[in-house]
Amino acid sequence: MKFIQISDIHLVAPGERLYGLDPKERLEACIADINSQHPDAAFAVITGDLTQRGEERAYWLLEAMLKRLPMPVHLLIGNHDDRARFQSVFPAAARDPNGFVQFSMETPAGRFIGLDTNDPNGHHGTLCSKRLDWLDARLREAVGRPVCLFMHHAPLVVGLREMDVIALRESQLFGDIVTSHGNVRHIFFGHLHRSLSGSWRGIPFSTLPGTNHQVALDFVVEHVVPGSHEPPAYAVVLASAEAMLVHLRNFGDRTATFNL
Ligand SMILES: [Fe+2]
């Protein structure tokens, strides 16, 4: 099964720029590239920061733009989003019984669970007891079957100092739940605005650049998030029983290909 992960599109009002770039133009280029290279993907997941300021007009812009993708798109929210405004524009989006933007769906590659780590009181990630209990129950139901998790915030510290300050607060509890059932095979997240893969508490994870601006690889600077204009990307994931392959596609790249 092939699916797409997109993250951190940070849409603003049409015509407005963000850090010298046009997030709408960037998402348009991303969608055009998916349509030309991977229209056969089963679905796409956007792991949050759909907008920069949670503005309703930015969600309406997203709603219009996503109609250009031929596959179903599953949306999650990030620290820059506003849950109520998101849900007013996307009433059909995933919602758990407590009103959080969370989903659990069955795929040929196992159960895929999306989590809502938004905390309206800050840019850090939160999974309150309601959300953690919901996750625990969904994982328990799938014992013996593979599970992939999708979320906006990084569940671990990664060495980018200010990003670590705004990582998931309940990292320990989340990790305890995720490892307790023995069925989570991969965690996909966003938030970091750069590519990173590895493992955490024995579970593989990956994240990817945003479609607009990026975060610089700087392990020294504190109290500020260092930005960069490194290339944007989306992920093309090939999931099978044997492997989880996460390819990054730099959709803005215009260099020629050639035969080696
Ligand atoms: Fe972001």
mmCIF file of C-alpha atoms and ligand atoms in Angstrom:
data_model
loop_
_atom_site.group_PDB
_atom_site.id
_atom_site.type_symbol
_atom_site.label_atom_id
_atom_site.label_comp_id
_atom_site.label_asym_id
_atom_site.label_seq_id
_atom_site.Cartn_x
_atom_site.Cartn_y
_atom_site.Cartn_z
ATOM 1 C CA MET A 1 0.000 0.000 0.000
ATOM 2 C CA LYS A 2 1.219 3.442 -0.916
ATOM 3 C CA PHE A 3 0.184 6.546 1.012
ATOM 4 C CA ILE A 4 1.330 10.151 1.310
ATOM 5 C CA GLN A 5 2.296 12.157 4.391
ATOM 6 C CA ILE A 6 2.255 15.954 4.150
ATOM 7 C CA SER A 7 2.995 18.203 7.123
ATOM 8 C CA ASP A 8 3.170 21.781 8.336
ATOM 9 C CA ILE A 9 1.585 23.633 5.448
ATOM 10 C CA HIS A 10 0.899 26.738 7.614
ATOM 11 C CA LEU A 11 -1.710 28.292 5.329
ATOM 12 C CA VAL A 12 -2.467 31.999 5.792
ATOM 13 C CA ALA A 13 -5.071 34.173 4.084
ATOM 14 C CA PRO A 14 -4.904 34.051 0.272
ATOM 15 C CA GLY A 15 -2.228 36.451 -1.004
ATOM 16 C CA GLU A 16 -0.435 36.733 2.356
ATOM 17 C CA ARG A 17 3.185 35.622 2.661
ATOM 18 C CA LEU A 18 4.888 33.821 5.540
ATOM 19 C CA TYR A 19 8.647 34.113 6.093
ATOM 20 C CA GLY A 20 8.981 35.434 2.546
ATOM 21 C CA LEU A 21 7.114 32.499 0.997
ATOM 22 C CA ASP A 22 3.542 31.885 -0.131
ATOM 23 C CA PRO A 23 2.216 28.789 1.706
ATOM 24 C CA LYS A 24 -0.660 28.487 -0.793
ATOM 25 C CA GLU A 25 1.738 28.435 -3.731
ATOM 26 C CA ARG A 26 3.830 25.802 -1.961
ATOM 27 C CA LEU A 27 0.824 23.574 -1.240
ATOM 28 C CA GLU A 28 -0.348 23.974 -4.836
ATOM 29 C CA ALA A 29 3.064 22.754 -6.042
ATOM 30 C CA CYS A 30 2.900 19.842 -3.596
ATOM 31 C CA ILE A 31 -0.582 18.819 -4.766
ATOM 32 C CA ALA A 32 0.413 19.146 -8.439
ATOM 33 C CA ASP A 33 3.437 16.928 -7.853
ATOM 34 C CA ILE A 34 1.394 14.267 -6.039
ATOM 35 C CA ASN A 35 -1.150 14.332 -8.876
ATOM 36 C CA SER A 36 1.579 13.867 -11.457
ATOM 37 C CA GLN A 37 3.792 11.341 -9.596
ATOM 38 C CA HIS A 38 1.605 9.488 -7.083
ATOM 39 C CA PRO A 39 -2.088 9.770 -7.980
ATOM 40 C CA ASP A 40 -2.368 6.057 -7.143
ATOM 41 C CA ALA A 41 -1.677 6.587 -3.419
ATOM 42 C CA ALA A 42 -4.456 5.078 -1.299
ATOM 43 C CA PHE A 43 -4.790 8.190 0.852
ATOM 44 C CA ALA A 44 -2.895 11.145 2.278
ATOM 45 C CA VAL A 45 -2.428 12.202 5.901
ATOM 46 C CA ILE A 46 -1.616 15.812 6.812
ATOM 47 C CA THR A 47 -0.014 15.834 10.254
ATOM 48 C CA GLY A 48 -0.961 19.273 11.437
ATOM 49 C CA ASP A 49 -0.128 22.885 11.357
ATOM 50 C CA LEU A 50 -2.687 23.143 8.600
ATOM 51 C CA THR A 51 -2.676 26.900 9.175
ATOM 52 C CA GLN A 52 -0.337 29.474 10.713
ATOM 53 C CA ARG A 53 -2.880 31.225 12.955
ATOM 54 C CA GLY A 54 -5.972 29.007 12.931
ATOM 55 C CA GLU A 55 -7.898 31.506 10.787
ATOM 56 C CA GLU A 56 -11.191 30.381 9.334
ATOM 57 C CA ARG A 57 -10.347 31.784 5.896
ATOM 58 C CA ALA A 58 -7.146 29.720 5.859
ATOM 59 C CA TYR A 59 -9.180 26.550 6.604
ATOM 60 C CA TRP A 60 -11.598 27.445 3.792
ATOM 61 C CA LEU A 61 -8.624 27.843 1.472
ATOM 62 C CA LEU A 62 -7.387 24.391 2.499
ATOM 63 C CA GLU A 63 -10.836 22.896 2.008
ATOM 64 C CA ALA A 64 -10.925 24.234 -1.565
ATOM 65 C CA MET A 65 -7.376 23.143 -2.365
ATOM 66 C CA LEU A 66 -7.758 19.572 -1.101
ATOM 67 C CA LYS A 67 -10.520 18.964 -3.657
ATOM 68 C CA ARG A 68 -7.711 18.743 -6.233
ATOM 69 C CA LEU A 69 -6.322 15.563 -4.662
ATOM 70 C CA PRO A 70 -7.895 12.360 -6.021
ATOM 71 C CA MET A 71 -7.386 10.307 -2.846
ATOM 72 C CA PRO A 72 -9.030 10.639 0.601
ATOM 73 C CA VAL A 73 -7.151 13.045 2.891
ATOM 74 C CA HIS A 74 -7.031 12.561 6.665
ATOM 75 C CA LEU A 75 -6.397 15.767 8.593
ATOM 76 C CA LEU A 76 -4.768 16.231 11.999
ATOM 77 C CA ILE A 77 -4.196 19.516 13.823
ATOM 78 C CA GLY A 78 -1.004 21.016 15.260
ATOM 79 C CA ASN A 79 0.017 23.754 17.666
ATOM 80 C CA HIS A 80 -0.708 26.507 15.133
ATOM 81 C CA ASP A 81 -4.272 25.264 14.552
ATOM 82 C CA ASP A 82 -7.557 26.130 16.220
ATOM 83 C CA ARG A 83 -9.636 23.018 16.884
ATOM 84 C CA ALA A 84 -13.053 24.729 16.918
ATOM 85 C CA ARG A 85 -12.442 26.706 13.730
ATOM 86 C CA PHE A 86 -10.997 23.631 12.022
ATOM 87 C CA GLN A 87 -14.046 21.587 12.963
ATOM 88 C CA SER A 88 -16.431 24.312 11.803
ATOM 89 C CA VAL A 89 -14.910 24.234 8.304
ATOM 90 C CA PHE A 90 -14.349 20.440 8.244
ATOM 91 C CA PRO A 91 -17.439 19.023 10.023
ATOM 92 C CA ALA A 92 -16.802 15.594 8.489
ATOM 93 C CA ALA A 93 -13.210 15.385 9.790
ATOM 94 C CA ALA A 94 -12.313 12.702 12.302
ATOM 95 C CA ARG A 95 -13.577 13.356 15.822
ATOM 96 C CA ASP A 96 -13.362 11.043 18.833
ATOM 97 C CA PRO A 97 -16.214 10.843 21.405
ATOM 98 C CA ASN A 98 -14.548 13.629 23.428
ATOM 99 C CA GLY A 99 -14.393 16.008 20.460
ATOM 100 C CA PHE A 100 -10.679 15.616 19.706
ATOM 101 C CA VAL A 101 -9.415 15.317 16.118
ATOM 102 C CA GLN A 102 -8.455 11.647 16.329
ATOM 103 C CA PHE A 103 -9.080 8.707 14.013
ATOM 104 C CA SER A 104 -8.644 4.961 13.944
ATOM 105 C CA MET A 105 -8.944 3.205 10.606
ATOM 106 C CA GLU A 106 -8.151 -0.207 9.189
ATOM 107 C CA THR A 107 -5.836 -0.419 6.173
ATOM 108 C CA PRO A 108 -4.119 -3.274 4.300
ATOM 109 C CA ALA A 109 -1.012 -2.365 6.362
ATOM 110 C CA GLY A 110 -2.793 -2.564 9.714
ATOM 111 C CA ARG A 111 -4.584 -0.127 11.986
ATOM 112 C CA PHE A 112 -3.710 3.558 11.475
ATOM 113 C CA ILE A 113 -4.390 5.841 14.429
ATOM 114 C CA GLY A 114 -4.297 9.654 14.280
ATOM 115 C CA LEU A 115 -3.826 11.699 17.464
ATOM 116 C CA ASP A 116 -4.721 15.263 18.442
ATOM 117 C CA THR A 117 -1.786 16.770 20.389
ATOM 118 C CA ASN A 118 -3.052 20.371 20.228
ATOM 119 C CA ASP A 119 -3.016 22.354 23.483
ATOM 120 C CA PRO A 120 -4.813 25.691 23.072
ATOM 121 C CA ASN A 121 -2.667 27.139 25.883
ATOM 122 C CA GLY A 122 0.704 26.874 24.168
ATOM 123 C CA HIS A 123 2.833 25.524 21.345
ATOM 124 C CA HIS A 124 3.881 22.361 23.201
ATOM 125 C CA GLY A 125 2.064 19.092 22.576
ATOM 126 C CA THR A 126 -0.420 17.569 24.987
ATOM 127 C CA LEU A 127 -2.149 14.224 25.269
ATOM 128 C CA CYS A 128 -4.529 14.559 28.222
ATOM 129 C CA SER A 129 -5.866 11.504 30.051
ATOM 130 C CA LYS A 130 -8.950 11.406 27.789
ATOM 131 C CA ARG A 131 -6.816 11.231 24.666
ATOM 132 C CA LEU A 132 -4.367 8.755 26.192
ATOM 133 C CA ASP A 133 -7.217 6.505 27.391
ATOM 134 C CA TRP A 134 -8.721 6.584 23.903
ATOM 135 C CA LEU A 135 -5.338 5.626 22.407
ATOM 136 C CA ASP A 136 -4.842 2.848 24.948
ATOM 137 C CA ALA A 137 -8.259 1.377 24.066
ATOM 138 C CA ARG A 138 -7.607 1.548 20.298
ATOM 139 C CA LEU A 139 -4.223 -0.165 20.769
ATOM 140 C CA ARG A 140 -5.721 -2.858 22.989
ATOM 141 C CA GLU A 141 -8.358 -3.639 20.347
ATOM 142 C CA ALA A 142 -5.554 -4.201 17.827
ATOM 143 C CA VAL A 143 -3.293 -6.450 19.905
ATOM 144 C CA GLY A 144 -1.576 -8.890 17.544
ATOM 145 C CA ARG A 145 -2.069 -6.607 14.543
ATOM 146 C CA PRO A 146 0.362 -3.905 13.360
ATOM 147 C CA VAL A 147 -0.455 -0.269 14.203
ATOM 148 C CA CYS A 148 0.929 2.996 12.799
ATOM 149 C CA LEU A 149 0.522 6.229 14.750
ATOM 150 C CA PHE A 150 0.180 9.729 13.260
ATOM 151 C CA MET A 151 0.488 12.931 15.287
ATOM 152 C CA HIS A 152 1.708 16.483 14.979
ATOM 153 C CA HIS A 153 4.154 16.849 17.867
ATOM 154 C CA ALA A 154 7.403 14.981 18.333
ATOM 155 C CA PRO A 155 6.928 12.502 21.191
ATOM 156 C CA LEU A 156 10.634 12.720 22.061
ATOM 157 C CA VAL A 157 13.401 15.290 22.461
ATOM 158 C CA VAL A 158 15.588 15.477 19.361
ATOM 159 C CA GLY A 159 18.384 17.931 20.217
ATOM 160 C CA LEU A 160 16.830 21.003 18.556
ATOM 161 C CA ARG A 161 16.594 22.991 21.778
ATOM 162 C CA GLU A 162 13.561 25.231 21.325
ATOM 163 C CA MET A 163 11.663 22.473 19.471
ATOM 164 C CA ASP A 164 12.363 20.206 22.453
ATOM 165 C CA VAL A 165 10.750 22.830 24.707
ATOM 166 C CA ILE A 166 7.552 22.524 22.624
ATOM 167 C CA ALA A 167 7.607 18.724 22.194
ATOM 168 C CA LEU A 168 4.911 16.432 23.629
ATOM 169 C CA ARG A 169 4.666 17.031 27.390
ATOM 170 C CA GLU A 170 3.393 13.541 28.255
ATOM 171 C CA SER A 171 6.258 11.784 26.497
ATOM 172 C CA GLN A 172 6.828 9.249 29.276
ATOM 173 C CA LEU A 173 3.171 8.269 29.669
ATOM 174 C CA PHE A 174 2.637 8.132 25.923
ATOM 175 C CA GLY A 175 5.740 5.950 25.505
ATOM 176 C CA ASP A 176 4.570 3.605 28.263
ATOM 177 C CA ILE A 177 1.176 3.113 26.582
ATOM 178 C CA VAL A 178 2.628 2.771 23.093
ATOM 179 C CA THR A 179 5.138 0.099 24.143
ATOM 180 C CA SER A 180 2.781 -1.782 26.467
ATOM 181 C CA HIS A 181 0.734 -3.457 23.720
ATOM 182 C CA GLY A 182 3.674 -4.456 21.522
ATOM 183 C CA ASN A 183 1.882 -3.673 18.279
ATOM 184 C CA VAL A 184 3.045 -0.162 17.220
ATOM 185 C CA ARG A 185 5.375 -0.518 14.246
ATOM 186 C CA HIS A 186 5.932 3.138 13.277
ATOM 187 C CA ILE A 187 5.195 6.668 14.487
ATOM 188 C CA PHE A 188 4.761 9.399 11.851
ATOM 189 C CA PHE A 189 4.829 13.000 13.041
ATOM 190 C CA GLY A 190 5.434 16.574 11.851
ATOM 191 C CA HIS A 191 6.209 19.745 13.831
ATOM 192 C CA LEU A 192 10.002 19.634 13.380
ATOM 193 C CA HIS A 193 9.972 21.047 9.815
ATOM 194 C CA ARG A 194 12.906 18.899 8.773
ATOM 195 C CA SER A 195 13.607 15.260 7.963
ATOM 196 C CA LEU A 196 14.523 12.950 10.816
ATOM 197 C CA SER A 197 14.169 9.222 11.297
ATOM 198 C CA GLY A 198 15.305 6.787 13.948
ATOM 199 C CA SER A 199 13.793 4.811 16.765
ATOM 200 C CA TRP A 200 12.449 5.709 20.176
ATOM 201 C CA ARG A 201 11.843 3.147 22.917
ATOM 202 C CA GLY A 202 12.341 0.484 20.255
ATOM 203 C CA ILE A 203 9.779 1.905 17.815
ATOM 204 C CA PRO A 204 10.807 3.357 14.436
ATOM 205 C CA PHE A 205 9.704 6.915 13.708
ATOM 206 C CA SER A 206 9.992 9.447 10.908
ATOM 207 C CA THR A 207 9.227 13.079 10.308
ATOM 208 C CA LEU A 208 9.700 15.351 7.321
ATOM 209 C CA PRO A 209 10.131 18.946 6.110
ATOM 210 C CA GLY A 210 7.119 21.229 5.945
ATOM 211 C CA THR A 211 5.762 22.430 2.632
ATOM 212 C CA ASN A 212 6.603 26.098 3.403
ATOM 213 C CA HIS A 213 9.453 27.098 5.762
ATOM 214 C CA GLN A 214 11.890 24.794 7.600
ATOM 215 C CA VAL A 215 13.743 24.603 10.920
ATOM 216 C CA ALA A 216 17.535 24.794 10.676
ATOM 217 C CA LEU A 217 19.727 21.962 11.975
ATOM 218 C CA ASP A 218 21.202 23.889 14.900
ATOM 219 C CA PHE A 219 21.874 22.140 18.207
ATOM 220 C CA VAL A 220 23.223 25.290 19.900
ATOM 221 C CA VAL A 221 20.756 28.177 19.593
ATOM 222 C CA GLU A 222 18.305 28.545 22.500
ATOM 223 C CA HIS A 223 15.043 30.443 23.176
ATOM 224 C CA VAL A 224 14.247 30.851 19.487
ATOM 225 C CA VAL A 225 13.402 28.462 16.661
ATOM 226 C CA PRO A 226 16.044 28.907 13.943
ATOM 227 C CA GLY A 227 14.328 29.019 10.545
ATOM 228 C CA SER A 228 15.673 28.044 7.144
ATOM 229 C CA HIS A 229 14.613 27.856 3.528
ATOM 230 C CA GLU A 230 15.804 24.313 2.921
ATOM 231 C CA PRO A 231 13.721 22.479 0.280
ATOM 232 C CA PRO A 232 10.165 21.409 1.096
ATOM 233 C CA ALA A 233 9.055 17.785 0.757
ATOM 234 C CA TYR A 234 6.274 15.292 1.235
ATOM 235 C CA ALA A 235 6.683 11.626 2.101
ATOM 236 C CA VAL A 236 5.735 8.703 -0.119
ATOM 237 C CA VAL A 237 5.275 5.714 2.173
ATOM 238 C CA LEU A 238 5.273 2.130 0.922
ATOM 239 C CA ALA A 239 3.815 -0.066 3.637
ATOM 240 C CA SER A 240 3.749 -3.847 3.504
ATOM 241 C CA ALA A 241 3.846 -6.691 5.994
ATOM 242 C CA GLU A 242 7.628 -6.855 5.621
ATOM 243 C CA ALA A 243 8.677 -3.207 5.426
ATOM 244 C CA MET A 244 7.767 0.409 6.047
ATOM 245 C CA LEU A 245 9.596 2.543 3.461
ATOM 246 C CA VAL A 246 9.452 6.312 3.885
ATOM 247 C CA HIS A 247 10.702 8.133 0.778
ATOM 248 C CA LEU A 248 10.981 11.923 0.759
ATOM 249 C CA ARG A 249 9.978 13.728 -2.414
ATOM 250 C CA ASN A 250 11.459 17.228 -2.794
ATOM 251 C CA PHE A 251 8.595 18.510 -4.898
ATOM 252 C CA GLY A 252 10.258 21.876 -5.578
ATOM 253 C CA ASP A 253 13.341 20.293 -7.135
ATOM 254 C CA ARG A 254 13.752 21.163 -10.820
ATOM 255 C CA THR A 255 17.154 19.609 -11.471
ATOM 256 C CA ALA A 256 17.320 17.247 -14.446
ATOM 257 C CA THR A 257 17.361 13.490 -13.983
ATOM 258 C CA PHE A 258 19.844 11.404 -15.963
ATOM 259 C CA ASN A 259 21.072 7.859 -16.397
ATOM 260 C CA LEU A 260 24.005 6.935 -14.182
HETATM 261 FE FE FE B 1 4.716 23.769 12.011
#
